[in-house]
Coordinates of C-alpha atoms in Angstrom, one line a residue:
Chain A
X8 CA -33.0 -38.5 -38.4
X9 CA -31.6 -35.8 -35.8
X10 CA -33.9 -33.4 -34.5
X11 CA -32.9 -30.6 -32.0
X12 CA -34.5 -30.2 -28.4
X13 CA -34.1 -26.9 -26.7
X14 CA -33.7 -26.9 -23.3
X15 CA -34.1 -24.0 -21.1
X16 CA -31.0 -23.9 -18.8
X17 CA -30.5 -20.2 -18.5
X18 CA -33.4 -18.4 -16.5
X19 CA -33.3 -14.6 -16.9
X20 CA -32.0 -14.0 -13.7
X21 CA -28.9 -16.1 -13.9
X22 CA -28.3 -14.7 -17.2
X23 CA -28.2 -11.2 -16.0
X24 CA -26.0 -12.0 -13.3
X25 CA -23.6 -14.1 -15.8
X26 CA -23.9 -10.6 -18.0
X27 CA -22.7 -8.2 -15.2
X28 CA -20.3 -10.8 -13.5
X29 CA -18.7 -11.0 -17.1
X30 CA -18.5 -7.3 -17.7
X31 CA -17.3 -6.7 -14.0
X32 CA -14.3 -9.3 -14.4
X33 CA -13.1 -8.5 -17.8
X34 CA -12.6 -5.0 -16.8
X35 CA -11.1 -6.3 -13.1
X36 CA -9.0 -8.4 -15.6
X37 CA -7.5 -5.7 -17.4
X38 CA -7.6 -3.1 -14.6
X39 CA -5.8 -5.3 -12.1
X40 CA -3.1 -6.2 -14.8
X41 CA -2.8 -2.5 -15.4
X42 CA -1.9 -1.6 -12.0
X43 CA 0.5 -4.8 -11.2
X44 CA 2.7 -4.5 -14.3
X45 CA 2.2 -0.3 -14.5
X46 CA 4.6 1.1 -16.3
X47 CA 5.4 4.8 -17.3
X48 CA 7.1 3.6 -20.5
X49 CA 4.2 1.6 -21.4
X50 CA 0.5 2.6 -20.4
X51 CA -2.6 0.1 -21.1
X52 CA -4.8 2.8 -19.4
X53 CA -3.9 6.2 -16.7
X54 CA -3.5 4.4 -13.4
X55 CA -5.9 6.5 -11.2
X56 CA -8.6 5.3 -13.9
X57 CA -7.3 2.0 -13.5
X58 CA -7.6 2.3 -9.6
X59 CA -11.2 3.9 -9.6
X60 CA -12.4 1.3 -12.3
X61 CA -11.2 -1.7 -10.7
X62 CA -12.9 -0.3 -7.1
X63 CA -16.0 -0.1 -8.6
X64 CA -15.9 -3.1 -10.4
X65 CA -14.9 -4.8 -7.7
X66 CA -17.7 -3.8 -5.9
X67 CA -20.5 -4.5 -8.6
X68 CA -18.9 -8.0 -8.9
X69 CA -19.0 -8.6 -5.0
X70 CA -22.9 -7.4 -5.1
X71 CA -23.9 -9.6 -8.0
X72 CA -21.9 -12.5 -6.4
X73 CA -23.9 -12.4 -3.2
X74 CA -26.9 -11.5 -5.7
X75 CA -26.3 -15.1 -7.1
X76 CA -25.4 -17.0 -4.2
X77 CA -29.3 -15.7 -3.2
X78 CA -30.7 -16.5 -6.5
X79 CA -29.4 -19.8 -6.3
X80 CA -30.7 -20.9 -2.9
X81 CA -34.4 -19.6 -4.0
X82 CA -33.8 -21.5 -7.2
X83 CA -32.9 -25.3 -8.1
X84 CA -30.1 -23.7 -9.9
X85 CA -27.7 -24.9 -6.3
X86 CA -28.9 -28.3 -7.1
X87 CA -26.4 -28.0 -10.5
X88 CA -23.7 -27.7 -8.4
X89 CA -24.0 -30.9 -5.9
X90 CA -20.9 -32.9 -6.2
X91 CA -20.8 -36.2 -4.9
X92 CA -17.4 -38.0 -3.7
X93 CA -18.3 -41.2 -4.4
X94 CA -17.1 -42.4 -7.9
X95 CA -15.8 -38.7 -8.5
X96 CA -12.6 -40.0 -9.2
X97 CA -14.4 -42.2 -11.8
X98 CA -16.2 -39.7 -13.2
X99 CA -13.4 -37.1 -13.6
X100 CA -11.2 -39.9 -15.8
X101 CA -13.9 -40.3 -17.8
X102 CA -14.7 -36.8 -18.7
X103 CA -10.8 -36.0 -19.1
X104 CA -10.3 -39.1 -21.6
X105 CA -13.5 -37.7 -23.5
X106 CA -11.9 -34.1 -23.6
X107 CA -8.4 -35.6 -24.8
X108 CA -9.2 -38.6 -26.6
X109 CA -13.1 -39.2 -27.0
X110 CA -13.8 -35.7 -28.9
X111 CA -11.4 -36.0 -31.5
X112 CA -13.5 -39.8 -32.0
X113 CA -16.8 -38.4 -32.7
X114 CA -17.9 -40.2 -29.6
X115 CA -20.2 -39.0 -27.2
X116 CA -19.5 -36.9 -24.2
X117 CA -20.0 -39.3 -21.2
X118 CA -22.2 -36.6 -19.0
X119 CA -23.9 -34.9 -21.6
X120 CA -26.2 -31.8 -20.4
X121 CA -29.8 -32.3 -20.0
X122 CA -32.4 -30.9 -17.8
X123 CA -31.2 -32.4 -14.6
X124 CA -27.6 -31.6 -15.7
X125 CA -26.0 -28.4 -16.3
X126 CA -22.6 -29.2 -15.7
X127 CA -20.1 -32.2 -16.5
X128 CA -17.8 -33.7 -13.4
X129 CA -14.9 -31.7 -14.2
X130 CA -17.1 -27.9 -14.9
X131 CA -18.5 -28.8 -11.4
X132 CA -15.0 -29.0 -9.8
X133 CA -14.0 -25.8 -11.2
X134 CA -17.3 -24.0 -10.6
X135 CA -17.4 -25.1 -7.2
X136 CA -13.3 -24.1 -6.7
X137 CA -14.1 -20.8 -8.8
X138 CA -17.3 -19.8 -7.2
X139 CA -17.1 -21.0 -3.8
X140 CA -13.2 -20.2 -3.3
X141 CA -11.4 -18.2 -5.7
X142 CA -14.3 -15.7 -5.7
X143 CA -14.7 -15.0 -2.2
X144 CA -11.7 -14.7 -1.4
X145 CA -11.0 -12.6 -4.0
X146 CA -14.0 -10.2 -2.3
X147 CA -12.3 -10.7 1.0
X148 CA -9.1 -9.6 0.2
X149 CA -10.2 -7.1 -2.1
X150 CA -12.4 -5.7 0.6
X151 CA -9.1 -6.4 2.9
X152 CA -7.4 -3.2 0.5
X153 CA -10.1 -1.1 0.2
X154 CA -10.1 -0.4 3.8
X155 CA -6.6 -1.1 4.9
X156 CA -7.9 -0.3 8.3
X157 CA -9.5 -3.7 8.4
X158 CA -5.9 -5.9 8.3
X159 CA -4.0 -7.0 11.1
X160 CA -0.4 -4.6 10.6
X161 CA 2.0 -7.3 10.8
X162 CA 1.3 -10.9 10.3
X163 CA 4.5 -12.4 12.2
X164 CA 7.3 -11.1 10.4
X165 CA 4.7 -10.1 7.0
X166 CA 2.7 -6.9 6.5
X167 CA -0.7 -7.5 6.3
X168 CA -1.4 -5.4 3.3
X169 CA 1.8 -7.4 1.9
X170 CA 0.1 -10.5 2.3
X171 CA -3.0 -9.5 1.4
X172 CA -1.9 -8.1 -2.1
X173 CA -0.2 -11.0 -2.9
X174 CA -3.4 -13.4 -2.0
X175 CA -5.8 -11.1 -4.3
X176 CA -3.2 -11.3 -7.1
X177 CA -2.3 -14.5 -7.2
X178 CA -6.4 -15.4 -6.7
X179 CA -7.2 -13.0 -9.7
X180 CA -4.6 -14.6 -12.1
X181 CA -5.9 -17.8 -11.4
X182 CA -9.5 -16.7 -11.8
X183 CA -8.0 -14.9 -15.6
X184 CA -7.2 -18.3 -16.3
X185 CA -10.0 -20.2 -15.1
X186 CA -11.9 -17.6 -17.6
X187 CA -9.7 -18.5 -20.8
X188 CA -10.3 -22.5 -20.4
X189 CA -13.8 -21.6 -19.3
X190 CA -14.2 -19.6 -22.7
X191 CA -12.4 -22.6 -24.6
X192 CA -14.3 -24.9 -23.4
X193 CA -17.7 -22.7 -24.2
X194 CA -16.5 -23.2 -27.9
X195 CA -16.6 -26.7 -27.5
X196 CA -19.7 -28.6 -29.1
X197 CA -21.2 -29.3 -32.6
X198 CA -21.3 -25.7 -33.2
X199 CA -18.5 -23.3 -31.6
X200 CA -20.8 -19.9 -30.9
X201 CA -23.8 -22.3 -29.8
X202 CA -23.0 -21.8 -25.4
X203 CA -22.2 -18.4 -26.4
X204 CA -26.0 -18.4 -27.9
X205 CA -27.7 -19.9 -25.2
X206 CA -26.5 -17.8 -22.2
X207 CA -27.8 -15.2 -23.9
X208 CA -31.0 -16.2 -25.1
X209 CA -31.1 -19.1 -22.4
X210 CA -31.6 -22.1 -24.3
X211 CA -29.7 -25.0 -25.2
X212 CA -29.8 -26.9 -28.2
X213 CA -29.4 -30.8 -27.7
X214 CA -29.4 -33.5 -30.7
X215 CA -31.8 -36.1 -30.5
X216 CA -31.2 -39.2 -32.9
Chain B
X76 CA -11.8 17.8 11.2
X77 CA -10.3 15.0 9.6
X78 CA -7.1 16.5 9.4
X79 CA -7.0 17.4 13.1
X80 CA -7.9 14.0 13.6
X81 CA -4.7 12.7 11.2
X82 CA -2.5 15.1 13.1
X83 CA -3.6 13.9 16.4
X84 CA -2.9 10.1 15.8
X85 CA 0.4 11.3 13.8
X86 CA 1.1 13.1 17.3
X87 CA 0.4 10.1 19.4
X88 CA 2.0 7.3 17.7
X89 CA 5.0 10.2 17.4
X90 CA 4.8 10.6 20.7
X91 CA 4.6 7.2 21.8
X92 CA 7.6 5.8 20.2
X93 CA 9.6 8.8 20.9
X94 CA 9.5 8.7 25.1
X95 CA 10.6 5.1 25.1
X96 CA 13.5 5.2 27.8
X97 CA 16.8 6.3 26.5
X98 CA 18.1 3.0 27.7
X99 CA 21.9 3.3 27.9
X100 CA 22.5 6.6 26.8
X101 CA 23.3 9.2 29.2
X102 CA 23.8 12.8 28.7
X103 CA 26.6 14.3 29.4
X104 CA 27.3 15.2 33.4
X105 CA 28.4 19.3 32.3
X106 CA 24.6 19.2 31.9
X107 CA 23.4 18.6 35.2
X108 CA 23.0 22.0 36.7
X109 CA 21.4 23.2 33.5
X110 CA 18.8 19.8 33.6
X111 CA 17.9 20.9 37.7
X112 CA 15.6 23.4 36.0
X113 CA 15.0 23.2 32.4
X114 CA 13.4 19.0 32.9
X115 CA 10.7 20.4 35.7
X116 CA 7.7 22.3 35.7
X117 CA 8.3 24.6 37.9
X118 CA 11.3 26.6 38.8
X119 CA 11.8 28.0 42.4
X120 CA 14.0 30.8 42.6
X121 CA 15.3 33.2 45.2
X122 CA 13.7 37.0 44.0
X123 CA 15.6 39.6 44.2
X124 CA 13.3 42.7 44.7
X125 CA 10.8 40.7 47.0
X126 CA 13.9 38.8 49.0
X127 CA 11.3 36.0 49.1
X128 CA 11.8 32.6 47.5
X129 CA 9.3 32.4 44.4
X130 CA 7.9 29.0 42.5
X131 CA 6.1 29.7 39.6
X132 CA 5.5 27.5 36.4
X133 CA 8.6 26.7 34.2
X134 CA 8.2 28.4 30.4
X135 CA 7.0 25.0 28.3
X136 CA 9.2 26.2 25.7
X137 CA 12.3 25.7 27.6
X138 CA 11.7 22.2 29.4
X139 CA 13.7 19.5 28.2
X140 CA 12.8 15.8 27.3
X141 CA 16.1 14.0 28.7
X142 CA 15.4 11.0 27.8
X143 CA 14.6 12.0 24.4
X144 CA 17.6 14.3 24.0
X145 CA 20.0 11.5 24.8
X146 CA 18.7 9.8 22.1
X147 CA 19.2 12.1 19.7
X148 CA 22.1 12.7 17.5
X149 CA 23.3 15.9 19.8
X150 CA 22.5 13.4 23.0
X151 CA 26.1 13.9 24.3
X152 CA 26.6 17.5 23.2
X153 CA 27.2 20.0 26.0
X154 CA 24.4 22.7 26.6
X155 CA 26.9 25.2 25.9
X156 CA 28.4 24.0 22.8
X157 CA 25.4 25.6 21.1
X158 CA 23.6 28.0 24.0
X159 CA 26.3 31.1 24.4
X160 CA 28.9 29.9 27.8
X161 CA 27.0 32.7 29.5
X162 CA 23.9 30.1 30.6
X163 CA 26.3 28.7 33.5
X164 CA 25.4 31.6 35.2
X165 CA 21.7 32.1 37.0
X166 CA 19.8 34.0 36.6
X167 CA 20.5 34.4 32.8
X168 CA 20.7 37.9 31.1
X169 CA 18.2 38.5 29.4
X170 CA 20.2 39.9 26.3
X171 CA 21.4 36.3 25.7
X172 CA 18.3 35.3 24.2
X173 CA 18.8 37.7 21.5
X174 CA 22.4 36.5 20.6
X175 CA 22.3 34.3 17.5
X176 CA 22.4 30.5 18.1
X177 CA 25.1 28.1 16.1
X178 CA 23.6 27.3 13.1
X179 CA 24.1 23.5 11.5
X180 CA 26.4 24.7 9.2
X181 CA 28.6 26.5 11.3
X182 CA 30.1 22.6 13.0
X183 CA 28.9 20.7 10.2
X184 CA 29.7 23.0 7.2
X185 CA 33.4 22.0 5.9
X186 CA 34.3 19.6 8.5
X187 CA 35.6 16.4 6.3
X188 CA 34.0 14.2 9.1
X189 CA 30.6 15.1 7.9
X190 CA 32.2 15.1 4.2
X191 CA 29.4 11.8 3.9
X192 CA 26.6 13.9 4.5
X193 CA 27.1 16.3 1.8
X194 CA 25.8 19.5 4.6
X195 CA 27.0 21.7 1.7
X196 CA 24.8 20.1 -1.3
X197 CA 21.3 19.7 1.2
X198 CA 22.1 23.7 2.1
X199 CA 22.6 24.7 -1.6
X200 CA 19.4 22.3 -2.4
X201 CA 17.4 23.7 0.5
X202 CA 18.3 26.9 -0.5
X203 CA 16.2 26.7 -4.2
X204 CA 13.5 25.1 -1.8
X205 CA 9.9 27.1 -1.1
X206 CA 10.4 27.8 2.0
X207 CA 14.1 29.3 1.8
X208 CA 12.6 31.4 -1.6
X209 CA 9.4 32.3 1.2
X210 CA 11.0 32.8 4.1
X211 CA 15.1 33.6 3.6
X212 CA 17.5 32.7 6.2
X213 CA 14.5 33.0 8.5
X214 CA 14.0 29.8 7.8
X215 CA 16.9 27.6 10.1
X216 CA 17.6 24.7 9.4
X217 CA 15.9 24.0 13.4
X218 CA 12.7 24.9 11.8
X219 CA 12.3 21.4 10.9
X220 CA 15.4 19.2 12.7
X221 CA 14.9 20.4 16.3
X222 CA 18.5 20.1 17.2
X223 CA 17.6 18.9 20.9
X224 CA 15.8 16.1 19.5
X225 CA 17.3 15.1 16.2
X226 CA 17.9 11.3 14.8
X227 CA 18.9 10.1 11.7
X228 CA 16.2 7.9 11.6
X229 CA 16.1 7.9 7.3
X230 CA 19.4 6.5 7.7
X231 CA 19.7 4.3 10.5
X232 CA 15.9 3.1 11.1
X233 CA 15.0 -0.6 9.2
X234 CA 11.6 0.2 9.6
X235 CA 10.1 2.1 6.7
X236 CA 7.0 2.9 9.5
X237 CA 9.7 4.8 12.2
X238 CA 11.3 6.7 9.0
X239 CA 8.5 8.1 7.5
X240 CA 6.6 8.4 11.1
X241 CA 9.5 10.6 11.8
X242 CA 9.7 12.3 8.7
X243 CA 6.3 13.6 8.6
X244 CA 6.0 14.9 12.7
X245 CA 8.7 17.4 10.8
X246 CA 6.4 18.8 8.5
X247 CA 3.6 18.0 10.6
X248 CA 4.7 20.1 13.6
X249 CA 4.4 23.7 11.3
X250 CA 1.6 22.3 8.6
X251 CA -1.1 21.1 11.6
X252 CA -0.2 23.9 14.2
X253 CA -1.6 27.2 13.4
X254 CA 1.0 28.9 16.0
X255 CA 3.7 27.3 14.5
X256 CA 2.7 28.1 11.4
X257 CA 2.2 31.5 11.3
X258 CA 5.7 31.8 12.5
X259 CA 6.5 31.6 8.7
X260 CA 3.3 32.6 7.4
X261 CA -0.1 34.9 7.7
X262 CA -2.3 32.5 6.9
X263 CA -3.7 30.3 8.7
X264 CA -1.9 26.4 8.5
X265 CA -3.7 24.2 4.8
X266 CA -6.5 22.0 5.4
X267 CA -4.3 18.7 4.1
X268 CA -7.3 16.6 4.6
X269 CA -8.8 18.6 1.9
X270 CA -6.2 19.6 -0.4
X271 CA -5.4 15.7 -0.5
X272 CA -8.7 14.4 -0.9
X273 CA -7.6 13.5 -4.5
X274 CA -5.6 10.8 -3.4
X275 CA -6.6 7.2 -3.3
X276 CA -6.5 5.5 0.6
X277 CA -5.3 9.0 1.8
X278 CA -4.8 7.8 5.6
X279 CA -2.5 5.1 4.2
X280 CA -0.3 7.1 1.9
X281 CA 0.3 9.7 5.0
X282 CA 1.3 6.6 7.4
X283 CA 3.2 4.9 5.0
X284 CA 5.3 7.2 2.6
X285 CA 6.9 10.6 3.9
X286 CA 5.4 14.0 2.9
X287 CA 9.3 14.6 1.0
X288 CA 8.3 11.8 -1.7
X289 CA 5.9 14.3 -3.7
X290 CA 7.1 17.5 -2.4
X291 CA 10.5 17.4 -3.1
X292 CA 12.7 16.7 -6.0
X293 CA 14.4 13.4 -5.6
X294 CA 18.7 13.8 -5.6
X295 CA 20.5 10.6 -5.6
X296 CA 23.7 11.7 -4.4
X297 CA 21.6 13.3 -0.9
X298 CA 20.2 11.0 1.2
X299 CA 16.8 12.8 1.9
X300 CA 15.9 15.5 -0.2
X301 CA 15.8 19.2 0.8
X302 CA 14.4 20.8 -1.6
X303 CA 10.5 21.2 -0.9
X304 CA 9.0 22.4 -4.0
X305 CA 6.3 24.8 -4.4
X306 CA 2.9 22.8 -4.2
X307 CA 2.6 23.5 -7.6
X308 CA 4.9 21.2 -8.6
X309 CA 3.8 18.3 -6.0
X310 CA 4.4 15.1 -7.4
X311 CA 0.4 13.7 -8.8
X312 CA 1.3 11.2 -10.9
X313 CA 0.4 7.7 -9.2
X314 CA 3.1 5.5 -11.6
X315 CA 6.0 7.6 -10.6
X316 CA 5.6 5.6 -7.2
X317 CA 3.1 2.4 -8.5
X318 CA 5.5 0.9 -11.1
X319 CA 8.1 -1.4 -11.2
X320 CA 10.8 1.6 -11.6
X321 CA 9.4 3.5 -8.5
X322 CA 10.6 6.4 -7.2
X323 CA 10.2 5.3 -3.9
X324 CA 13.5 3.0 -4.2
X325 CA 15.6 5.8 -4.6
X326 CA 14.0 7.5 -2.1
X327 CA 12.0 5.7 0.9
X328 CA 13.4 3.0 0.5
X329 CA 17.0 3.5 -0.5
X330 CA 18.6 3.0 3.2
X331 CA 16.4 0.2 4.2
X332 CA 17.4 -2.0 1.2
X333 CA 20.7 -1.3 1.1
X334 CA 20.8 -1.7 5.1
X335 CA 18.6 -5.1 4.6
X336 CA 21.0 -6.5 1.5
X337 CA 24.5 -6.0 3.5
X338 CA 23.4 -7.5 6.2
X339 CA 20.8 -10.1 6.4
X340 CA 21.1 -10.6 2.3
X341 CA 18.7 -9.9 -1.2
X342 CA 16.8 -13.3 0.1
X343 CA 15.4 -11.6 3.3
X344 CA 15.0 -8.0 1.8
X345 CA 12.5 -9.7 -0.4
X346 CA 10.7 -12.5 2.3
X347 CA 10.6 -9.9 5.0
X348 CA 9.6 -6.9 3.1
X349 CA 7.5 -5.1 5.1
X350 CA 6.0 -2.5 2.2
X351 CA 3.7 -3.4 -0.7
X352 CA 3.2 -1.0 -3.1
X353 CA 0.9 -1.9 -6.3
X354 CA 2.8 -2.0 -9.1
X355 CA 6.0 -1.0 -7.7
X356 CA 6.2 -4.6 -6.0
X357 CA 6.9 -7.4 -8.5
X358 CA 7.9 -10.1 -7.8
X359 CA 10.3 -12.2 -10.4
X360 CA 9.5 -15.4 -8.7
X361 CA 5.4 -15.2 -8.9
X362 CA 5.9 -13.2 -12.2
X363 CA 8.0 -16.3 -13.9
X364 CA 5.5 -18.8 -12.3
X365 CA 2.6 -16.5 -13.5
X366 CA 4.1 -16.4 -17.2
X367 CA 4.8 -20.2 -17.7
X368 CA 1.2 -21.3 -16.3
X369 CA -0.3 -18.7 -18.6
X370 CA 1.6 -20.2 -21.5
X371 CA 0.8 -23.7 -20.8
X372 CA -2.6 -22.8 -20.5
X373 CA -2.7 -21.4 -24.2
X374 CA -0.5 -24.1 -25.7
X375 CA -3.3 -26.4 -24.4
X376 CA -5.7 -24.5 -25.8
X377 CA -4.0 -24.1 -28.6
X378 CA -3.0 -28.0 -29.7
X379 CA -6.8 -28.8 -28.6
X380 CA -7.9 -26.6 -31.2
X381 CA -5.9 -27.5 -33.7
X382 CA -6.6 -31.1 -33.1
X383 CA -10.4 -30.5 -33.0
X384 CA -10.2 -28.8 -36.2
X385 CA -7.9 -31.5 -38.2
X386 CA -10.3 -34.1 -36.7
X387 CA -13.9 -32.7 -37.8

């Protein structure tokens, strides 16, 4: 006999941040591509749209970021992300041999989400790389070309702006593709739209045998 | 406001690199009696009518910046291979300030040492330009390339900065000086703060691109363009610059790559490039690293999928 147990994991706050945060990067996604690769021949969207769009995205994903980073210190949400050293190595195998062997067994997922657990080993290494990294220093830079005033000219033999461009680039694309595994592995559970459900309505469903 | 401000620090930094000392080059020594005056302030002279000996304050038009004339491209030219012979006498007649001065074309035009620089082609271009169609033969070429102080910076500078710094003190010396500008005009000089305010980052398009990229029509065969079209027909769209195919390369920076690729190699144009431009800077290295990470990504994805599926 299975029964399911929801679980409340998504207060309405986060889930309005997750909301505009999601919004704000797709169209930073698809602005920032449209300005790197623009081409005449070819448009995905005029560029001066492109530029204004991705500004103000920019700066309504920069808000809700520090928006969060507040929400989560009044909140025990921070607690989700606490990463311990010892035995992460451990941990980490474990979850990767579940996601490439284990899942295709039927067999359980070794950190499976409960009250006190949001996130498996290897979400909280990305989160913490995405959110604590990749994301700052994607408002940094970004903040860095917005007002070009703020760079250093020449870094030795480097323009700043060079440098700077190439930093928010590079930390976007990896943040595009941190957002297709993240949506991957969203689909990944008994039933594929289930996350999709909860961060929406906030709850999770867990099976209880 | 703002665009006195912009002028100002486009004056300064002008200014600035421009009175560096001329370092080894000299003017030549036919000059000397003619520098005794026209470098001071003031000019003491013996007068005529009072048989006293007067000082009174040299005519800022006619004082010379040495050091900055011997760096120019006419640094070695004698005073009187362009000012009439006459001027070795003192005092000058007054009549020879009326007698036409050599214009560029008459030492440049159909000499085959200048064949290079095409004089001919920028004079028939600058001739279908606004301000030759506003202003005639008016216009002189010394409107905008003060012989005294002339360099060829567009074609010998590496640094994109010192070309379009350059560049722009050209346009800049008419367009921000009402007294300069109604040489050529009755109104008073455009409000370029204003009439720009369309464009994105506007203080760092002025520093780093020249006026010429949207106001002229781009000709391969000339090395910078003469002819300034009518505002008009300014150059708005942000691609033609921001893409891979941008404009800029056959324009901006045309010399500077070349320069960079004979002698230092493609390797350093591309690690010491100094400019980034969105969209117009790609580069194949990131772009090929970029590509394969995003298709191993997906392949993942996708085998994981497939797998899951076969296995429910």
């Amino acid at each position: 006999m299975t029964h399911v147990h929801k679980i409340y994991l998504y207060p309405l706050w986060l889930r309005i941040w997750h909301a505009i945060n999601a919004l704000g990067i797709l169209i930073l996604i698809t602005t920032g591509i449209t300005m790197q690769y623009s081409n005449p021949a070819f448009k995905l969207m005029n560029f001066e749209l492109a530029v204004n769009l991705h500004n103000i995205s920019g700066i309504a994903v920069s808000v809700s970021y520090f928006l969060f980073i507040i929400g989560n210190r009044l909140t025990h949400n921070h607690t989700y992300y606490r990463l311990k050293l010892k035995g992460l190595y451990t941990k980490l195998t474990l979850q990767i041999v579940y996601y490439t062997y284990g899942i295709f067994k039927n067999q359980s997922p070794p950190f499976p989400i409960s009250e006190k657990r949001k996130f498996n080993p290897m979400q909280k290494v990305a989160y913490l790389i995405v959110m604590y990294l990749f994301v700052p220093g994607l408002i940094l830079t970004g903040l860095g070309l917005l007002f070009p005033e703020l760079i250093l000219e020449n870094i030795y033999q480097l323009s700043g702006i060079f440098l700077t461009a190439i930093l928010h680039a590079s930390l976007g694309f990896l943040t595009s593709i941190f957002l297709i595994i993240h949506l991957y592995v969203a689909s990944i559970g008994k039933y594929p739209l289930n996350n999709f459900r909860s961060i929406v309505n906030g709850y999770h469903d867990t099976n209880i045998h | 406001m703002r665009s006195s401000l912009l002028s100002l620090v486009i004056l300064f930094q002008f200014c600035f690199v421009q009175t560096l000392p001329a370092q080894e080059k000299q003017i030549a020594p036919e000059n000397d009696q003619c520098i005794k005056c026209h470098t001071h302030q003031t000019i003491t002279f013996e007068n005529t009518l009072t048989k006293r000996e007067d000082k009174r304050l040299m005519n800022p038009l006619y004082i010379l910046d040495k050091n900055h004339f011997a760096q120019g491209v006419h640094g070695r030219f004698k005073c009187t291979d362009c000012h009439p012979a006459e001027y070795s006498h003192y005092p000058h007649k007054a009549e020879l300030k009326l007698e036409p001065l050599s214009t560029c074309l008459d030492c440049h035009g159909g000499d085959a040492r200048y064949a290079s620089f095409q004089f001919e082609k920028i004079d028939e271009e600058f001739q279908k330009s606004v301000h030759f169609q506003k202003s005639g033969e008016s216009f002189t070429c010394s409107k905008c390339h003060d012989q005294h102080y002339y360099q060829a910076k567009s074609r010998n500078s590496t640094e994109v900065g010192d070309i379009v710094l350059f560049s722009n003190q050209m346009c800049m010396s008419c367009h921000s000086n009402n007294n300069k500008f109604q040489l050529i005009s009755d109104s008073l000089k455009p409000a370029l703060a204003q009439i720009h305010e369309w464009l994105p980052n506007q203080e760092l398009h002025f520093k780093n691109i020249r006026c010429i990229e949207c106001h002229t029509q781009v000709v391969d065969s000339l090395s910078v363009s003469h002819n300034i079209m009518p505002k008009e027909k300014a150059l708005k769209n942000c691609v033609e610059c921001h893409s891979k195919n941008s404009m800029l390369e056959a324009s901006l920076y045309k010399y500077k790559n070349l320069q960079g690729r004979s002698q230092k190699g493609k390797l350093h144009t591309i690690i010491a490039n100094k400019a980034y431009v969105i969209g117009a800077y790609q580069n194949n290295l990131l772009n090929s690293v970029s590509i394969i990470l995003f298709l191993v990504v997906l392949t993942g994805i996708l085998i994981h999928l497939i797998a899951r599926i076969v296995k429910k």
